[in-house]
Amino acid sequence: MLPLPFLIKRLPFCSANVIHHSYCEHMAVVKLACADITFNNIYGIVVVFFIGGLDMAFIICSYVLILRAVFRLASTEARTKALGTCASHICAILTFCVPAILSSVVHRFGKNVPNHFHILLANVYMMLPPLINPIVYGAKTKQIRTRVKSFFSLHFIISTNISSDAAKADSVQQSHWNGRQHR
């Protein structure tokens, strides 16, 4: 990440100086330059795939070792619990990696992609992991699952009761109306 400011510093910038993003993203700044940005594009995509590739290689190796150990466990309950933890970690990793790689690739190769889509993708990249991580890890906690289930079942019961009360009121009103018509 350190070379990125130096790569930007060497570029000449013309009249446009507004970044249409909610934060200062490297490729958004580079696109403001009025010179050839091929080197920045190549460097950025190599870094993303090199770092992402190394991360994925280490993560896959780690999970192969973890899964070997998990499947050697004697207890089915222990295996299920360990696999649930692994699934949570993989979901957390994917919520970070997929938007990051997608944002980088779309910036470099999406020539006809509308600007608002770049902004949306960049915001998803920044906001999705911190929003999803508590849900991913909280879903494993029994107390949180129980509270969420009771919350939604309470709201379902209340809305069902309100709906049935409204239906009864409509029925009474309709029978009253029908009685007035027959007179």
PDB file of C-alpha atoms in Angstrom, residues 3-182:
ATOM      1  CA  PRO A   3       3.835   2.856  -3.093  1.00  0.00           C
ATOM      2  CA  LEU A   4       0.312   4.010  -4.008  1.00  0.00           C
ATOM      3  CA  PRO A   5       0.741   7.657  -2.886  1.00  0.00           C
ATOM      4  CA  PHE A   6       4.061   7.819  -4.758  1.00  0.00           C
ATOM      5  CA  LEU A   7       2.450   6.384  -7.885  1.00  0.00           C
ATOM      6  CA  ILE A   8      -0.263   9.031  -7.691  1.00  0.00           C
ATOM      7  CA  LYS A   9       2.234  11.837  -6.991  1.00  0.00           C
ATOM      8  CA  ARG A  10       4.021  11.273 -10.309  1.00  0.00           C
ATOM      9  CA  LEU A  11       0.793  11.743 -12.295  1.00  0.00           C
ATOM     10  CA  PRO A  12      -0.199  15.133 -13.724  1.00  0.00           C
ATOM     11  CA  PHE A  13      -3.768  16.199 -12.969  1.00  0.00           C
ATOM     12  CA  CYS A  14      -5.894  18.403 -15.187  1.00  0.00           C
ATOM     13  CA  SER A  15      -9.009  20.390 -14.401  1.00  0.00           C
ATOM     14  CA  ALA A  16     -11.113  17.712 -12.715  1.00  0.00           C
ATOM     15  CA  ASN A  17     -10.431  17.504  -8.991  1.00  0.00           C
ATOM     16  CA  VAL A  18     -13.617  16.002  -7.581  1.00  0.00           C
ATOM     17  CA  ILE A  19     -13.654  12.373  -6.510  1.00  0.00           C
ATOM     18  CA  HIS A  20     -17.125  10.922  -6.849  1.00  0.00           C
ATOM     19  CA  HIS A  21     -16.763   8.579  -3.894  1.00  0.00           C
ATOM     20  CA  SER A  22     -17.560   8.705  -0.233  1.00  0.00           C
ATOM     21  CA  TYR A  23     -13.875   8.119   0.577  1.00  0.00           C
ATOM     22  CA  CYS A  24     -10.533   8.605  -1.176  1.00  0.00           C
ATOM     23  CA  GLU A  25     -10.078   5.431  -3.190  1.00  0.00           C
ATOM     24  CA  HIS A  26      -6.812   4.996  -5.102  1.00  0.00           C
ATOM     25  CA  MET A  27      -8.348   4.214  -8.490  1.00  0.00           C
ATOM     26  CA  ALA A  28     -10.819   7.092  -8.192  1.00  0.00           C
ATOM     27  CA  VAL A  29      -7.903   9.510  -7.721  1.00  0.00           C
ATOM     28  CA  VAL A  30      -5.890   7.875 -10.519  1.00  0.00           C
ATOM     29  CA  LYS A  31      -8.807   8.297 -12.939  1.00  0.00           C
ATOM     30  CA  LEU A  32      -8.581  12.076 -12.436  1.00  0.00           C
ATOM     31  CA  ALA A  33      -5.115  12.133 -14.024  1.00  0.00           C
ATOM     32  CA  CYS A  34      -4.712  13.341 -17.569  1.00  0.00           C
ATOM     33  CA  ALA A  35      -1.797  10.996 -18.315  1.00  0.00           C
ATOM     34  CA  ASP A  36      -1.431   7.315 -19.053  1.00  0.00           C
ATOM     35  CA  ILE A  37      -2.479   5.331 -15.973  1.00  0.00           C
ATOM     36  CA  THR A  38      -1.644   1.880 -17.349  1.00  0.00           C
ATOM     37  CA  PHE A  39       1.157   1.304 -14.830  1.00  0.00           C
ATOM     38  CA  ASN A  40      -1.142   2.199 -11.912  1.00  0.00           C
ATOM     39  CA  ASN A  41      -3.786  -0.179 -13.267  1.00  0.00           C
ATOM     40  CA  ILE A  42      -1.325  -3.041 -13.686  1.00  0.00           C
ATOM     41  CA  TYR A  43       0.324  -2.417 -10.317  1.00  0.00           C
ATOM     42  CA  GLY A  44      -3.023  -2.223  -8.539  1.00  0.00           C
ATOM     43  CA  ILE A  45      -4.444  -5.396 -10.073  1.00  0.00           C
ATOM     44  CA  VAL A  46      -1.197  -7.335  -9.454  1.00  0.00           C
ATOM     45  CA  VAL A  47      -1.169  -6.220  -5.815  1.00  0.00           C
ATOM     46  CA  VAL A  48      -4.835  -7.142  -5.338  1.00  0.00           C
ATOM     47  CA  PHE A  49      -4.433 -10.588  -6.859  1.00  0.00           C
ATOM     48  CA  PHE A  50      -1.033 -11.218  -5.262  1.00  0.00           C
ATOM     49  CA  ILE A  51      -2.158 -10.263  -1.761  1.00  0.00           C
ATOM     50  CA  GLY A  52      -5.600 -11.787  -2.260  1.00  0.00           C
ATOM     51  CA  GLY A  53      -4.068 -14.895  -3.823  1.00  0.00           C
ATOM     52  CA  LEU A  54      -1.574 -15.320  -0.992  1.00  0.00           C
ATOM     53  CA  ASP A  55      -4.313 -14.764   1.582  1.00  0.00           C
ATOM     54  CA  MET A  56      -6.546 -17.316  -0.108  1.00  0.00           C
ATOM     55  CA  ALA A  57      -3.696 -19.827  -0.421  1.00  0.00           C
ATOM     56  CA  PHE A  58      -2.889 -19.538   3.298  1.00  0.00           C
ATOM     57  CA  ILE A  59      -6.564 -19.654   4.245  1.00  0.00           C
ATOM     58  CA  ILE A  60      -7.178 -22.748   2.101  1.00  0.00           C
ATOM     59  CA  CYS A  61      -4.099 -24.490   3.550  1.00  0.00           C
ATOM     60  CA  SER A  62      -5.241 -23.596   7.064  1.00  0.00           C
ATOM     61  CA  TYR A  63      -8.736 -24.903   6.450  1.00  0.00           C
ATOM     62  CA  VAL A  64      -7.455 -28.134   4.933  1.00  0.00           C
ATOM     63  CA  LEU A  65      -5.477 -28.727   8.130  1.00  0.00           C
ATOM     64  CA  ILE A  66      -8.408 -27.644  10.301  1.00  0.00           C
ATOM     65  CA  LEU A  67     -10.873 -29.886   8.449  1.00  0.00           C
ATOM     66  CA  ARG A  68      -8.491 -32.848   8.710  1.00  0.00           C
ATOM     67  CA  ALA A  69      -8.352 -32.301  12.476  1.00  0.00           C
ATOM     68  CA  VAL A  70     -12.129 -31.773  12.722  1.00  0.00           C
ATOM     69  CA  PHE A  71     -12.982 -34.983  10.885  1.00  0.00           C
ATOM     70  CA  ARG A  72     -10.684 -36.904  13.223  1.00  0.00           C
ATOM     71  CA  LEU A  73     -12.793 -35.845  16.220  1.00  0.00           C
ATOM     72  CA  ALA A  74     -14.700 -38.723  17.767  1.00  0.00           C
ATOM     73  CA  SER A  75     -17.773 -36.763  18.844  1.00  0.00           C
ATOM     74  CA  THR A  76     -20.365 -35.763  16.245  1.00  0.00           C
ATOM     75  CA  GLU A  77     -21.348 -32.816  18.423  1.00  0.00           C
ATOM     76  CA  ALA A  78     -17.755 -31.538  18.530  1.00  0.00           C
ATOM     77  CA  ARG A  79     -17.460 -31.937  14.750  1.00  0.00           C
ATOM     78  CA  THR A  80     -20.694 -30.017  14.195  1.00  0.00           C
ATOM     79  CA  LYS A  81     -19.585 -27.204  16.495  1.00  0.00           C
ATOM     80  CA  ALA A  82     -16.151 -26.949  14.833  1.00  0.00           C
ATOM     81  CA  LEU A  83     -17.678 -26.963  11.339  1.00  0.00           C
ATOM     82  CA  GLY A  84     -20.112 -24.233  12.403  1.00  0.00           C
ATOM     83  CA  THR A  85     -17.192 -22.088  13.552  1.00  0.00           C
ATOM     84  CA  CYS A  86     -15.377 -22.729  10.261  1.00  0.00           C
ATOM     85  CA  ALA A  87     -18.483 -21.775   8.289  1.00  0.00           C
ATOM     86  CA  SER A  88     -18.758 -18.489  10.206  1.00  0.00           C
ATOM     87  CA  HIS A  89     -15.123 -17.674   9.507  1.00  0.00           C
ATOM     88  CA  ILE A  90     -15.472 -18.471   5.809  1.00  0.00           C
ATOM     89  CA  CYS A  91     -18.565 -16.243   5.576  1.00  0.00           C
ATOM     90  CA  ALA A  92     -16.666 -13.396   7.261  1.00  0.00           C
ATOM     91  CA  ILE A  93     -13.725 -13.842   4.890  1.00  0.00           C
ATOM     92  CA  LEU A  94     -15.985 -13.893   1.837  1.00  0.00           C
ATOM     93  CA  THR A  95     -17.861 -10.746   2.907  1.00  0.00           C
ATOM     94  CA  PHE A  96     -14.538  -8.937   2.796  1.00  0.00           C
ATOM     95  CA  CYS A  97     -12.758 -10.567  -0.150  1.00  0.00           C
ATOM     96  CA  VAL A  98     -15.546 -10.748  -2.731  1.00  0.00           C
ATOM     97  CA  PRO A  99     -16.450  -7.022  -2.700  1.00  0.00           C
ATOM     98  CA  ALA A 100     -12.747  -6.036  -2.562  1.00  0.00           C
ATOM     99  CA  ILE A 101     -11.787  -8.098  -5.598  1.00  0.00           C
ATOM    100  CA  LEU A 102     -14.963  -7.171  -7.457  1.00  0.00           C
ATOM    101  CA  SER A 103     -14.412  -3.453  -6.827  1.00  0.00           C
ATOM    102  CA  SER A 104     -10.819  -3.657  -8.006  1.00  0.00           C
ATOM    103  CA  VAL A 105     -11.648  -5.604 -11.161  1.00  0.00           C
ATOM    104  CA  VAL A 106     -14.612  -3.386 -12.087  1.00  0.00           C
ATOM    105  CA  HIS A 107     -12.480  -0.237 -11.666  1.00  0.00           C
ATOM    106  CA  ARG A 108      -9.832  -1.545 -13.996  1.00  0.00           C
ATOM    107  CA  PHE A 109     -11.825  -3.382 -16.625  1.00  0.00           C
ATOM    108  CA  GLY A 110     -15.308  -1.847 -16.433  1.00  0.00           C
ATOM    109  CA  LYS A 111     -14.947   0.973 -18.932  1.00  0.00           C
ATOM    110  CA  ASN A 112     -18.695   1.392 -19.531  1.00  0.00           C
ATOM    111  CA  VAL A 113     -19.770   0.854 -15.917  1.00  0.00           C
ATOM    112  CA  PRO A 114     -21.744   3.859 -14.609  1.00  0.00           C
ATOM    113  CA  ASN A 115     -20.071   5.968 -11.936  1.00  0.00           C
ATOM    114  CA  HIS A 116     -22.857   5.352  -9.411  1.00  0.00           C
ATOM    115  CA  PHE A 117     -22.156   1.602  -9.645  1.00  0.00           C
ATOM    116  CA  HIS A 118     -18.473   2.209  -8.762  1.00  0.00           C
ATOM    117  CA  ILE A 119     -19.585   4.260  -5.777  1.00  0.00           C
ATOM    118  CA  LEU A 120     -22.068   1.609  -4.681  1.00  0.00           C
ATOM    119  CA  LEU A 121     -19.467  -1.142  -5.016  1.00  0.00           C
ATOM    120  CA  ALA A 122     -16.872   0.871  -3.082  1.00  0.00           C
ATOM    121  CA  ASN A 123     -19.384   1.556  -0.297  1.00  0.00           C
ATOM    122  CA  VAL A 124     -20.372  -2.119  -0.164  1.00  0.00           C
ATOM    123  CA  TYR A 125     -16.676  -2.996   0.081  1.00  0.00           C
ATOM    124  CA  MET A 126     -16.266  -0.614   3.020  1.00  0.00           C
ATOM    125  CA  MET A 127     -19.584  -1.226   4.809  1.00  0.00           C
ATOM    126  CA  LEU A 128     -20.529  -4.874   4.240  1.00  0.00           C
ATOM    127  CA  PRO A 129     -17.883  -6.609   6.399  1.00  0.00           C
ATOM    128  CA  PRO A 130     -18.522  -4.582   9.572  1.00  0.00           C
ATOM    129  CA  LEU A 131     -22.285  -4.901   9.067  1.00  0.00           C
ATOM    130  CA  ILE A 132     -22.298  -8.629   8.368  1.00  0.00           C
ATOM    131  CA  ASN A 133     -19.665  -9.831  10.876  1.00  0.00           C
ATOM    132  CA  PRO A 134     -21.858  -9.326  13.971  1.00  0.00           C
ATOM    133  CA  ILE A 135     -24.687 -11.169  12.229  1.00  0.00           C
ATOM    134  CA  VAL A 136     -22.435 -14.033  11.121  1.00  0.00           C
ATOM    135  CA  TYR A 137     -20.846 -14.495  14.531  1.00  0.00           C
ATOM    136  CA  GLY A 138     -23.964 -13.571  16.500  1.00  0.00           C
ATOM    137  CA  ALA A 139     -26.038 -16.232  14.757  1.00  0.00           C
ATOM    138  CA  LYS A 140     -23.859 -18.846  16.440  1.00  0.00           C
ATOM    139  CA  THR A 141     -24.659 -17.589  19.936  1.00  0.00           C
ATOM    140  CA  LYS A 142     -27.630 -19.416  21.389  1.00  0.00           C
ATOM    141  CA  GLN A 143     -28.857 -16.458  23.482  1.00  0.00           C
ATOM    142  CA  ILE A 144     -28.859 -14.135  20.474  1.00  0.00           C
ATOM    143  CA  ARG A 145     -30.628 -16.709  18.289  1.00  0.00           C
ATOM    144  CA  THR A 146     -33.271 -17.228  20.976  1.00  0.00           C
ATOM    145  CA  ARG A 147     -33.867 -13.482  21.399  1.00  0.00           C
ATOM    146  CA  VAL A 148     -34.123 -12.896  17.652  1.00  0.00           C
ATOM    147  CA  LYS A 149     -36.573 -15.790  17.264  1.00  0.00           C
ATOM    148  CA  SER A 150     -38.701 -14.523  20.146  1.00  0.00           C
ATOM    149  CA  PHE A 151     -38.595 -10.971  18.763  1.00  0.00           C
ATOM    150  CA  PHE A 152     -39.795 -12.039  15.337  1.00  0.00           C
ATOM    151  CA  SER A 153     -42.356 -14.496  16.680  1.00  0.00           C
ATOM    152  CA  LEU A 154     -43.731 -11.761  18.971  1.00  0.00           C
ATOM    153  CA  HIS A 155     -44.031  -9.369  16.043  1.00  0.00           C
ATOM    154  CA  PHE A 156     -45.632 -12.106  13.943  1.00  0.00           C
ATOM    155  CA  ILE A 157     -48.161 -12.849  16.700  1.00  0.00           C
ATOM    156  CA  ILE A 158     -48.933  -9.153  17.174  1.00  0.00           C
ATOM    157  CA  SER A 159     -49.331  -8.553  13.429  1.00  0.00           C
ATOM    158  CA  THR A 160     -51.472 -11.695  13.121  1.00  0.00           C
ATOM    159  CA  ASN A 161     -53.686 -10.547  15.983  1.00  0.00           C
ATOM    160  CA  ILE A 162     -53.985  -7.074  14.499  1.00  0.00           C
ATOM    161  CA  SER A 163     -54.807  -8.579  11.099  1.00  0.00           C
ATOM    162  CA  SER A 164     -57.427 -10.916  12.563  1.00  0.00           C
ATOM    163  CA  ASP A 165     -58.938  -8.079  14.633  1.00  0.00           C
ATOM    164  CA  ALA A 166     -59.105  -5.936  11.491  1.00  0.00           C
ATOM    165  CA  ALA A 167     -60.707  -8.830   9.584  1.00  0.00           C
ATOM    166  CA  LYS A 168     -63.302  -9.252  12.352  1.00  0.00           C
ATOM    167  CA  ALA A 169     -64.053  -5.516  12.283  1.00  0.00           C
ATOM    168  CA  ASP A 170     -64.429  -5.642   8.489  1.00  0.00           C
ATOM    169  CA  SER A 171     -66.717  -8.659   8.816  1.00  0.00           C
ATOM    170  CA  VAL A 172     -68.914  -6.917  11.397  1.00  0.00           C
ATOM    171  CA  GLN A 173     -69.032  -3.776   9.284  1.00  0.00           C
ATOM    172  CA  GLN A 174     -69.872  -5.793   6.154  1.00  0.00           C
ATOM    173  CA  SER A 175     -72.692  -7.684   7.903  1.00  0.00           C
ATOM    174  CA  HIS A 176     -74.026  -4.382   9.246  1.00  0.00           C
ATOM    175  CA  TRP A 177     -73.918  -2.918   5.728  1.00  0.00           C
ATOM    176  CA  ASN A 178     -75.612  -5.997   4.252  1.00  0.00           C
ATOM    177  CA  GLY A 179     -78.359  -5.783   6.899  1.00  0.00           C
ATOM    178  CA  ARG A 180     -79.037  -2.149   5.996  1.00  0.00           C
ATOM    179  CA  GLN A 181     -79.313  -2.976   2.281  1.00  0.00           C
ATOM    180  CA  HIS A 182     -81.961  -5.693   2.787  1.00  0.00           C
TER     181      HIS A 182
END
